[in-house]
mmCIF file of C-alpha atoms in Angstrom:
data_model
loop_
_atom_site.group_PDB
_atom_site.id
_atom_site.type_symbol
_atom_site.label_atom_id
_atom_site.label_comp_id
_atom_site.label_asym_id
_atom_site.label_seq_id
_atom_site.Cartn_x
_atom_site.Cartn_y
_atom_site.Cartn_z
ATOM 1 C CA GLY T 1 -53.124 -68.223 29.386
ATOM 2 C CA MET T 2 -53.617 -65.237 31.435
ATOM 3 C CA LYS T 3 -53.162 -66.959 34.985
ATOM 4 C CA SER T 4 -49.532 -68.133 33.660
ATOM 5 C CA TRP T 5 -48.839 -64.364 32.701
ATOM 6 C CA ARG T 6 -50.093 -63.012 35.751
ATOM 7 C CA ALA T 7 -48.138 -65.708 37.677
ATOM 8 C CA LEU T 8 -45.051 -64.542 35.623
ATOM 9 C CA ASP T 9 -45.827 -61.133 35.973
ATOM 10 C CA GLN T 10 -45.954 -61.531 40.155
ATOM 11 C CA SER T 11 -42.605 -63.887 40.141
ATOM 12 C CA LYS T 12 -39.732 -62.547 41.898
ATOM 13 C CA TRP T 13 -37.449 -64.789 40.209
ATOM 14 C CA ALA T 14 -38.626 -63.307 37.174
ATOM 15 C CA ALA T 15 -38.302 -59.320 38.162
ATOM 16 C CA VAL T 16 -34.874 -60.325 39.503
ATOM 17 C CA ILE T 17 -33.564 -61.954 36.185
ATOM 18 C CA LEU T 18 -35.085 -58.922 34.171
ATOM 19 C CA VAL T 19 -33.875 -56.320 35.967
ATOM 20 C CA GLY T 20 -30.189 -57.608 36.251
ATOM 21 C CA ALA T 21 -30.115 -58.313 32.704
ATOM 22 C CA ILE T 22 -31.018 -54.591 32.036
ATOM 23 C CA ALA T 23 -28.667 -53.296 34.528
ATOM 24 C CA LEU T 24 -25.779 -55.789 32.962
ATOM 25 C CA ALA T 25 -26.767 -54.058 29.676
ATOM 26 C CA ALA T 26 -26.273 -50.772 31.270
ATOM 27 C CA ALA T 27 -23.195 -51.443 32.274
ATOM 28 C CA VAL T 28 -21.880 -52.859 29.077
ATOM 29 C CA SER T 29 -23.173 -49.769 27.090
ATOM 30 C CA LEU T 30 -21.613 -47.336 29.830
ATOM 31 C CA ALA T 31 -17.941 -49.653 29.185
ATOM 32 C CA VAL T 32 -18.409 -49.184 25.435
ATOM 33 C CA LEU T 33 -19.208 -45.697 25.580
ATOM 34 C CA THR T 34 -16.032 -44.775 28.131
ATOM 35 C CA SER T 35 -13.400 -47.284 26.393
ATOM 36 C CA ARG T 36 -11.508 -45.033 24.543
ATOM 37 C CA TRP T 37 -11.417 -41.717 26.443
ATOM 38 C CA GLY T 38 -12.894 -42.971 29.603
ATOM 39 C CA VAL T 39 -15.466 -40.743 31.729
ATOM 40 C CA ALA T 40 -15.452 -37.427 30.390
ATOM 41 C CA VAL T 41 -13.898 -34.836 33.022
ATOM 42 C CA THR T 42 -14.979 -31.050 33.724
ATOM 43 C CA PRO T 43 -13.555 -28.743 36.456
ATOM 44 C CA ASP T 44 -15.422 -30.191 38.969
ATOM 45 C CA SER T 45 -13.912 -33.663 38.322
ATOM 46 C CA VAL T 46 -10.435 -32.344 38.398
ATOM 47 C CA GLY T 47 -10.933 -30.779 42.029
ATOM 48 C CA TYR T 48 -12.504 -33.952 42.842
ATOM 49 C CA PHE T 49 -9.145 -36.133 41.493
ATOM 50 C CA ARG T 50 -6.497 -33.445 43.301
ATOM 51 C CA THR T 51 -8.684 -34.153 46.436
ATOM 52 C CA ALA T 52 -8.484 -38.247 45.920
ATOM 53 C CA LEU T 53 -4.516 -37.742 45.235
ATOM 54 C CA ARG T 54 -4.445 -35.087 48.524
ATOM 55 C CA PHE T 55 -6.407 -38.169 50.488
ATOM 56 C CA ALA T 56 -4.384 -41.121 48.965
ATOM 57 C CA GLY T 57 -0.880 -38.718 49.792
ATOM 58 C CA ALA T 58 0.429 -38.715 46.079
ATOM 59 C CA ASP T 59 -0.105 -35.175 45.390
ATOM 60 C CA ARG T 60 2.335 -33.123 47.224
ATOM 61 C CA THR T 61 1.823 -29.990 45.483
ATOM 62 C CA ALA T 62 -1.622 -29.696 46.834
ATOM 63 C CA VAL T 63 -2.732 -27.219 49.400
ATOM 64 C CA ALA T 64 -2.936 -28.978 52.864
ATOM 65 C CA SER T 65 -5.963 -27.123 53.551
ATOM 66 C CA SER T 66 -8.360 -27.946 50.666
ATOM 67 C CA SER T 67 -11.195 -26.319 50.162
ATOM 68 C CA ASN T 68 -14.657 -27.760 51.089
ATOM 69 C CA VAL T 69 -16.299 -26.611 48.240
ATOM 70 C CA HIS T 70 -16.909 -30.210 47.330
ATOM 71 C CA ALA T 71 -18.356 -32.871 49.882
ATOM 72 C CA PRO T 72 -15.484 -35.414 50.647
ATOM 73 C CA LEU T 73 -16.998 -38.763 50.490
ATOM 74 C CA TYR T 74 -16.602 -39.177 46.484
ATOM 75 C CA PRO T 75 -13.073 -38.016 45.914
ATOM 76 C CA ALA T 76 -12.184 -40.324 49.555
ATOM 77 C CA ILE T 77 -13.532 -43.271 47.571
ATOM 78 C CA LEU T 78 -11.685 -42.756 44.356
ATOM 79 C CA ALA T 79 -8.551 -42.486 46.529
ATOM 80 C CA GLY T 80 -9.621 -45.870 48.023
ATOM 81 C CA VAL T 81 -9.600 -47.232 44.530
ATOM 82 C CA ALA T 82 -6.942 -45.522 43.391
ATOM 83 C CA ALA T 83 -4.820 -46.845 46.252
ATOM 84 C CA LEU T 84 -5.158 -50.335 43.998
ATOM 85 C CA GLY T 85 -2.663 -48.901 41.526
ATOM 86 C CA LEU T 86 -5.201 -46.819 39.788
ATOM 87 C CA ASN T 87 -5.078 -43.196 38.613
ATOM 88 C CA PRO T 88 -8.258 -41.523 40.044
ATOM 89 C CA HIS T 89 -9.771 -40.980 36.163
ATOM 90 C CA THR T 90 -9.245 -44.730 35.880
ATOM 91 C CA ALA T 91 -10.876 -44.944 39.157
ATOM 92 C CA ALA T 92 -13.591 -42.732 38.432
ATOM 93 C CA ARG T 93 -14.714 -44.668 34.959
ATOM 94 C CA TRP T 94 -14.803 -48.453 37.474
ATOM 95 C CA LEU T 95 -16.647 -46.892 40.059
ATOM 96 C CA ASN T 96 -19.316 -45.618 37.620
ATOM 97 C CA LEU T 97 -19.275 -49.011 36.115
ATOM 98 C CA VAL T 98 -20.370 -50.425 39.316
ATOM 99 C CA LEU T 99 -22.841 -47.723 40.457
ATOM 100 C CA PHE T 100 -24.743 -47.817 37.117
ATOM 101 C CA PRO T 101 -26.109 -51.075 37.025
ATOM 102 C CA ALA T 102 -26.250 -50.608 40.887
ATOM 103 C CA ASN T 103 -28.769 -47.468 40.564
ATOM 104 C CA VAL T 104 -30.538 -49.322 37.723
ATOM 105 C CA SER T 105 -31.197 -52.368 39.683
ATOM 106 C CA LEU T 106 -32.267 -50.228 42.960
ATOM 107 C CA VAL T 107 -34.974 -48.342 40.620
ATOM 108 C CA GLY T 108 -35.973 -51.685 39.538
ATOM 109 C CA PHE T 109 -36.296 -52.730 43.059
ATOM 110 C CA LEU T 110 -38.029 -49.896 44.462
ATOM 111 C CA VAL T 111 -40.719 -50.357 41.716
ATOM 112 C CA ALA T 112 -41.287 -53.886 42.054
ATOM 113 C CA LYS T 113 -41.389 -53.190 45.599
ATOM 114 C CA PRO T 114 -44.758 -51.645 45.853
ATOM 115 C CA THR T 115 -46.422 -52.840 42.752
ATOM 116 C CA GLY T 116 -45.248 -56.662 42.682
ATOM 117 C CA SER T 117 -44.875 -56.380 38.912
ATOM 118 C CA THR T 118 -41.865 -57.530 36.963
ATOM 119 C CA VAL T 119 -42.763 -55.691 33.900
ATOM 120 C CA ALA T 120 -43.409 -52.425 36.072
ATOM 121 C CA ALA T 121 -39.809 -52.991 37.812
ATOM 122 C CA GLY T 122 -38.536 -53.949 33.794
ATOM 123 C CA LEU T 123 -39.927 -50.513 32.656
ATOM 124 C CA GLY T 124 -38.410 -48.552 35.697
ATOM 125 C CA ALA T 125 -35.175 -49.661 35.173
ATOM 126 C CA THR T 126 -35.116 -49.561 31.526
ATOM 127 C CA LEU T 127 -36.253 -46.009 31.715
ATOM 128 C CA THR T 128 -33.555 -45.338 34.020
ATOM 129 C CA ALA T 129 -30.973 -46.942 32.064
ATOM 130 C CA ALA T 130 -31.999 -45.279 28.805
ATOM 131 C CA ALA T 131 -32.602 -41.603 30.429
ATOM 132 C CA GLN T 132 -29.896 -39.517 28.813
ATOM 133 C CA VAL T 133 -29.466 -37.414 32.145
ATOM 134 C CA VAL T 134 -28.965 -40.881 33.824
ATOM 135 C CA LEU T 135 -26.677 -42.074 31.482
ATOM 136 C CA GLY T 136 -24.548 -38.511 31.269
ATOM 137 C CA VAL T 137 -24.019 -38.490 34.837
ATOM 138 C CA HIS T 138 -22.601 -41.796 34.862
ATOM 139 C CA ALA T 139 -20.525 -40.959 32.083
ATOM 140 C CA HIS T 140 -18.897 -37.968 33.791
ATOM 141 C CA ALA T 141 -16.343 -38.146 37.119
ATOM 142 C CA TRP T 142 -19.035 -36.742 39.002
ATOM 143 C CA SER T 143 -20.255 -37.537 42.341
ATOM 144 C CA GLU T 144 -24.049 -37.596 41.501
ATOM 145 C CA PRO T 145 -23.944 -41.453 40.914
ATOM 146 C CA LEU T 146 -23.153 -42.179 44.381
ATOM 147 C CA PHE T 147 -25.124 -39.678 45.607
ATOM 148 C CA MET T 148 -28.024 -41.144 43.729
ATOM 149 C CA LEU T 149 -27.492 -44.781 45.403
ATOM 150 C CA PHE T 150 -27.530 -43.330 48.820
ATOM 151 C CA GLY T 151 -30.210 -40.982 48.400
ATOM 152 C CA LEU T 152 -32.508 -43.455 46.940
ATOM 153 C CA LEU T 153 -31.453 -46.287 49.410
ATOM 154 C CA GLY T 154 -31.901 -43.696 52.471
ATOM 155 C CA LEU T 155 -35.534 -42.302 51.581
ATOM 156 C CA TYR T 156 -37.027 -46.218 50.746
ATOM 157 C CA GLN T 157 -35.482 -46.978 54.293
ATOM 158 C CA LEU T 158 -37.258 -43.778 56.058
ATOM 159 C CA GLY T 159 -40.671 -44.992 54.003
ATOM 160 C CA SER T 160 -40.346 -48.672 54.932
ATOM 161 C CA TYR T 161 -40.065 -47.652 58.619
ATOM 162 C CA ALA T 162 -42.597 -44.917 58.567
ATOM 163 C CA VAL T 163 -45.177 -47.924 57.149
ATOM 164 C CA ARG T 164 -43.828 -50.743 59.170
ATOM 165 C CA GLY T 165 -42.318 -48.989 62.237
ATOM 166 C CA VAL T 166 -39.059 -51.046 62.112
ATOM 167 C CA GLU T 167 -36.286 -49.693 63.961
ATOM 168 C CA TRP T 168 -33.438 -50.861 61.925
ATOM 169 C CA ARG T 169 -34.618 -49.318 58.855
ATOM 170 C CA TYR T 170 -34.953 -45.649 60.551
ATOM 171 C CA TRP T 171 -31.014 -45.934 61.588
ATOM 172 C CA ALA T 172 -30.325 -47.398 58.099
ATOM 173 C CA GLY T 173 -31.982 -44.111 56.570
ATOM 174 C CA VAL T 174 -30.183 -41.834 58.629
ATOM 175 C CA LEU T 175 -27.080 -43.502 57.872
ATOM 176 C CA CYS T 176 -27.966 -43.687 53.871
ATOM 177 C CA LEU T 177 -28.663 -39.762 53.946
ATOM 178 C CA ALA T 178 -25.665 -39.054 56.130
ATOM 179 C CA LEU T 179 -23.744 -40.575 53.394
ATOM 180 C CA ALA T 180 -25.741 -38.781 50.818
ATOM 181 C CA CYS T 181 -24.950 -35.685 52.558
ATOM 182 C CA LEU T 182 -20.841 -36.736 52.505
ATOM 183 C CA THR T 183 -21.410 -37.175 48.744
ATOM 184 C CA ARG T 184 -23.089 -33.808 48.073
ATOM 185 C CA TYR T 185 -24.319 -31.033 49.967
ATOM 186 C CA ALA T 186 -27.811 -30.952 48.163
ATOM 187 C CA ALA T 187 -28.632 -33.960 50.519
ATOM 188 C CA ILE T 188 -29.870 -31.720 53.029
ATOM 189 C CA ALA T 189 -32.574 -31.139 51.311
ATOM 190 C CA LEU T 190 -33.402 -35.285 51.336
ATOM 191 C CA LEU T 191 -32.829 -34.734 55.179
ATOM 192 C CA LEU T 192 -35.570 -32.118 55.350
ATOM 193 C CA SER T 193 -37.856 -34.309 52.935
ATOM 194 C CA GLY T 194 -37.368 -37.184 55.183
ATOM 195 C CA ALA T 195 -37.929 -35.438 58.170
ATOM 196 C CA LEU T 196 -41.235 -34.112 56.982
ATOM 197 C CA GLY T 197 -42.051 -37.250 55.845
ATOM 198 C CA LEU T 198 -41.737 -38.823 59.186
ATOM 199 C CA TRP T 199 -43.471 -35.836 60.757
ATOM 200 C CA LEU T 200 -46.477 -36.763 58.511
ATOM 201 C CA TRP T 201 -46.655 -40.160 58.459
ATOM 202 C CA GLY T 202 -44.105 -41.905 60.667
ATOM 203 C CA PRO T 203 -45.216 -44.000 63.847
ATOM 204 C CA ARG T 204 -46.719 -41.495 66.419
ATOM 205 C CA ARG T 205 -44.328 -42.588 69.119
ATOM 206 C CA GLN T 206 -41.178 -40.214 69.391
ATOM 207 C CA ARG T 207 -42.218 -38.506 65.886
ATOM 208 C CA PHE T 208 -40.639 -35.265 66.699
ATOM 209 C CA PHE T 209 -37.740 -37.134 67.892
ATOM 210 C CA ARG T 210 -36.885 -38.960 64.976
ATOM 211 C CA SER T 211 -37.801 -35.974 62.534
ATOM 212 C CA ALA T 212 -35.088 -34.057 64.326
ATOM 213 C CA ALA T 213 -32.981 -36.505 65.205
ATOM 214 C CA LEU T 214 -32.732 -37.484 61.533
ATOM 215 C CA VAL T 215 -31.843 -33.937 60.281
ATOM 216 C CA VAL T 216 -29.311 -33.349 63.232
ATOM 217 C CA LEU T 217 -27.511 -36.812 62.885
ATOM 218 C CA GLY T 218 -27.413 -36.762 58.942
ATOM 219 C CA MET T 219 -25.970 -33.163 58.807
ATOM 220 C CA ALA T 220 -23.143 -33.918 61.767
ATOM 221 C CA PRO T 221 -20.647 -35.695 59.604
ATOM 222 C CA THR T 222 -20.786 -32.887 57.281
ATOM 223 C CA PHE T 223 -20.458 -29.985 59.442
ATOM 224 C CA LEU T 224 -17.659 -31.870 61.238
ATOM 225 C CA TRP T 225 -15.578 -32.318 58.107
ATOM 226 C CA GLY T 226 -16.008 -28.415 56.873
ATOM 227 C CA LEU T 227 -14.835 -27.439 60.715
ATOM 228 C CA PRO T 228 -11.312 -25.988 60.540
ATOM 229 C CA ARG T 229 -8.612 -28.345 60.986
ATOM 230 C CA GLY T 230 -5.493 -27.650 62.910
ATOM 231 C CA GLY T 231 -3.196 -24.860 61.900
ATOM 232 C CA SER T 232 -3.917 -25.339 57.900
ATOM 233 C CA SER T 233 -8.188 -24.660 58.175
ATOM 234 C CA GLY T 234 -9.914 -25.326 54.959
ATOM 235 C CA ASP T 235 -12.763 -22.960 54.061
ATOM 236 C CA ALA T 236 -15.986 -22.767 55.740
ATOM 237 C CA VAL T 237 -18.252 -25.785 55.230
ATOM 238 C CA PHE T 238 -20.613 -25.054 51.793
ATOM 239 C CA ALA T 239 -17.517 -22.266 50.854
ATOM 240 C CA GLY T 240 -18.313 -21.338 47.499
ATOM 241 C CA ARG T 241 -21.818 -22.682 47.720
ATOM 242 C CA GLY T 242 -24.941 -20.520 48.027
ATOM 243 C CA LEU T 243 -28.485 -21.940 49.184
ATOM 244 C CA MET T 244 -31.399 -21.251 46.680
ATOM 245 C CA TRP T 245 -34.955 -21.960 46.144
ATOM 246 C CA HIS T 246 -35.527 -23.969 43.308
ATOM 247 C CA PRO T 247 -39.404 -24.379 42.967
ATOM 248 C CA VAL T 248 -41.033 -27.307 41.310
ATOM 249 C CA THR T 249 -41.498 -26.156 37.623
#
């Protein structure tokens, strides 16, 4: 009856099984979609591949002072996967086959956490897996899937810290958003949003310090990456990138 349905809807294990099944289906669909030609490649993808080969020491023709147009973490991970014997294109496909179900599961978890509802979690995971834009970015050799994972994790941890004041969640949030910034420079917007959220709703003690530290520590690794490196300095950080205001429309 109604009580048994409510108990099922509020069961954590039911949510785990449902969201896990949806995530698995998402991974299978992406594997089928990319089975013949692999993930789609754009000019940005080629830049990631060249940087990954340079990191792996496999591209002797690459310019030592590579451009900082793209943040370094995604090609660095591609280089790590490629070290197993895969080329960067294949490495990008396998990485996305991990990130797509991970992101679908993460959204399901983030919905289940405040609602306590298996149905809501399943709906959130399904909408994420079926969204054309989300599937599209995971079908390309782009940095967005990794950015999505770190960005959502970081904002969740900061939100948990703001509500409960648990110290380790703050530092986990800082770490995740710093990694997001190393994945895509656009994560600066997440750092500023997180700082504003901590200022408005975080624990009153050390509110200013926590907000400022989030921005400074979150940006620091990216700016360190952008510094000139020896005699073969690269472009200045954010070279080729402009800052632009995108209003909510």
